Short mmCIF file of C-alpha atoms in Angstrom, two decimals:
data_model
loop_
_atom_site.label_atom_id
_atom_site.label_comp_id
_atom_site.label_asym_id
_atom_site.label_seq_id
_atom_site.Cartn_x
_atom_site.Cartn_y
_atom_site.Cartn_z
CA MET O 1 54.66 -75.17 -134.52
CA SER O 2 58.20 -74.76 -135.78
CA LEU O 3 59.80 -70.90 -135.13
CA GLY O 4 61.89 -70.91 -138.19
CA LYS O 5 64.82 -69.37 -139.20
CA SER O 6 65.79 -65.86 -136.67
CA VAL O 7 68.18 -64.22 -137.32
CA GLY O 8 69.92 -61.23 -134.70
CA ARG O 9 71.38 -57.80 -135.97
CA SER O 10 71.48 -54.79 -134.46
CA ASP O 11 72.19 -51.17 -135.67
CA THR O 12 73.03 -47.52 -134.34
CA GLY O 13 71.01 -45.99 -135.61
CA ARG O 14 70.90 -42.90 -136.62
CA LYS O 15 71.40 -40.40 -133.98
CA ARG O 16 73.94 -42.25 -131.70
CA ARG O 17 78.49 -43.29 -132.68
CA HIS O 18 78.16 -44.99 -131.18
CA ASN O 19 76.58 -48.69 -130.64
CA GLU O 20 75.35 -50.17 -127.40
CA ASP O 21 73.31 -52.68 -127.82
CA SER O 22 74.24 -56.17 -127.04
CA TYR O 23 72.11 -59.52 -128.09
CA VAL O 24 71.63 -63.48 -127.45
CA HIS O 25 69.92 -65.80 -130.81
CA ARG O 26 70.17 -69.18 -129.16
CA PRO O 27 66.82 -70.60 -129.69
CA PRO O 28 64.39 -70.82 -127.83
CA LEU O 29 65.92 -68.16 -126.50
CA PHE O 30 66.49 -64.26 -127.39
CA ALA O 31 67.41 -61.31 -125.22
CA VAL O 32 68.39 -57.50 -126.35
CA ALA O 33 70.35 -54.56 -123.91
CA ASP O 34 70.34 -51.11 -124.81
CA GLY O 35 72.53 -49.50 -122.34
CA MET O 36 71.55 -46.54 -122.13
CA GLY O 37 72.53 -43.28 -123.72
CA GLY O 38 73.74 -40.57 -121.77
CA ALA O 39 74.81 -42.94 -118.42
CA LEU O 40 78.42 -43.93 -118.08
CA ALA O 41 79.43 -47.41 -119.29
CA GLY O 42 76.64 -48.72 -121.22
CA GLU O 43 78.56 -50.45 -123.90
CA LEU O 44 79.51 -52.36 -121.11
CA ALA O 45 76.14 -52.60 -118.35
CA SER O 46 74.61 -54.14 -122.32
CA ARG O 47 77.12 -56.84 -122.22
CA LEU O 48 77.50 -58.00 -119.59
CA ALA O 49 73.46 -58.48 -118.87
CA VAL O 50 73.91 -60.35 -122.19
CA GLU O 51 77.16 -62.77 -120.56
CA ALA O 52 74.74 -63.59 -118.23
CA VAL O 53 71.64 -64.53 -120.25
CA GLU O 54 73.78 -67.07 -121.43
CA GLN O 55 75.20 -68.30 -118.80
CA GLY O 56 71.64 -68.38 -116.97
CA ASP O 57 70.48 -71.22 -115.34
CA LEU O 58 67.72 -71.76 -117.34
CA ASP O 59 65.44 -74.73 -114.34
CA GLY O 60 62.39 -73.70 -113.08
CA ASP O 61 59.09 -73.57 -115.49
CA ARG O 62 59.42 -70.61 -117.78
CA VAL O 63 58.44 -67.55 -115.89
CA GLU O 64 60.60 -68.36 -113.49
CA ARG O 65 63.86 -68.59 -116.16
CA VAL O 66 62.99 -65.56 -117.60
CA THR O 67 62.68 -64.46 -113.86
CA ASN O 68 66.39 -65.80 -112.86
CA LEU O 69 68.19 -64.55 -115.75
CA VAL O 70 66.96 -60.96 -115.70
CA GLN O 71 68.21 -60.90 -112.44
CA ALA O 72 71.07 -62.72 -112.96
CA ALA O 73 70.83 -60.12 -115.62
CA ASN O 74 70.58 -56.74 -113.12
CA GLN O 75 72.51 -58.77 -110.14
CA SER O 76 76.38 -59.28 -112.64
CA VAL O 77 76.15 -54.30 -113.23
CA TYR O 78 74.84 -54.19 -110.02
CA GLU O 79 77.68 -55.66 -108.49
CA ARG O 80 80.45 -54.33 -111.82
CA SER O 81 78.66 -50.90 -110.65
CA ARG O 82 79.49 -50.96 -107.48
CA ALA O 83 82.54 -53.49 -107.26
CA ASP O 84 83.88 -49.77 -109.97
CA SER O 85 84.08 -46.35 -109.23
CA SER O 86 84.41 -45.83 -113.27
CA VAL O 87 81.42 -46.98 -114.38
CA SER O 88 78.92 -46.17 -111.79
CA GLY O 89 75.74 -45.85 -112.48
CA MET O 90 75.66 -47.40 -115.24
CA GLY O 91 72.58 -49.76 -117.14
CA THR O 92 71.03 -50.70 -119.67
CA THR O 93 67.66 -52.31 -120.84
CA MET O 94 67.26 -55.05 -121.51
CA THR O 95 63.72 -57.93 -123.26
CA LEU O 96 64.21 -61.27 -122.83
CA ALA O 97 62.78 -64.13 -124.61
CA LEU O 98 61.66 -67.30 -124.37
CA VAL O 99 60.01 -69.38 -126.86
CA GLU O 100 59.23 -73.34 -126.74
CA GLY O 101 56.12 -74.29 -128.54
CA LEU O 102 53.36 -71.60 -129.42
CA THR O 103 54.27 -70.13 -126.37
CA VAL O 104 56.42 -67.40 -126.11
CA THR O 105 57.32 -65.73 -122.30
CA ILE O 106 58.73 -62.74 -122.06
CA GLY O 107 61.18 -60.26 -119.65
CA HIS O 108 61.29 -56.79 -120.01
CA VAL O 109 62.76 -54.64 -117.81
CA GLY O 110 63.58 -50.49 -118.89
CA ASP O 111 62.11 -48.16 -121.42
CA SER O 112 63.44 -49.64 -125.14
CA ARG O 113 60.67 -48.67 -127.06
#
C-alpha cells in the first residue's frame, strides 16, 4: 500500500493572532508541534521541537525511533529553556507519526486536539 499524496499546512484559526505551529512533512515522517498559547515563546518551542525531529536519529525499531524523536524534541526545548531565562517555562505539544507500509506509529505529548 502506498501513502499517496500528502500536504503540510498550518492556520492560525479564529481566536489567535499568531501561529505557534511548526511541522515536519517528510514522508514517511510527519509531526506537528503546537506552542503553548499564553506561555512564553511557544513559537520558539515548537520550532525547536520540529528541528530536533528533523535532525533526529532514525535507528532502531519503529517504536524506538518515535520515542527517540519525541525525547530529542523535549530535550531541545528543555535545554534552551534552562539556558535562556527569557524563555523559561516555554513549551509545546507534539504529535508525531511514522508511516511504514501498513503500520503507523504515533507519538504524542500534550493536550493538542
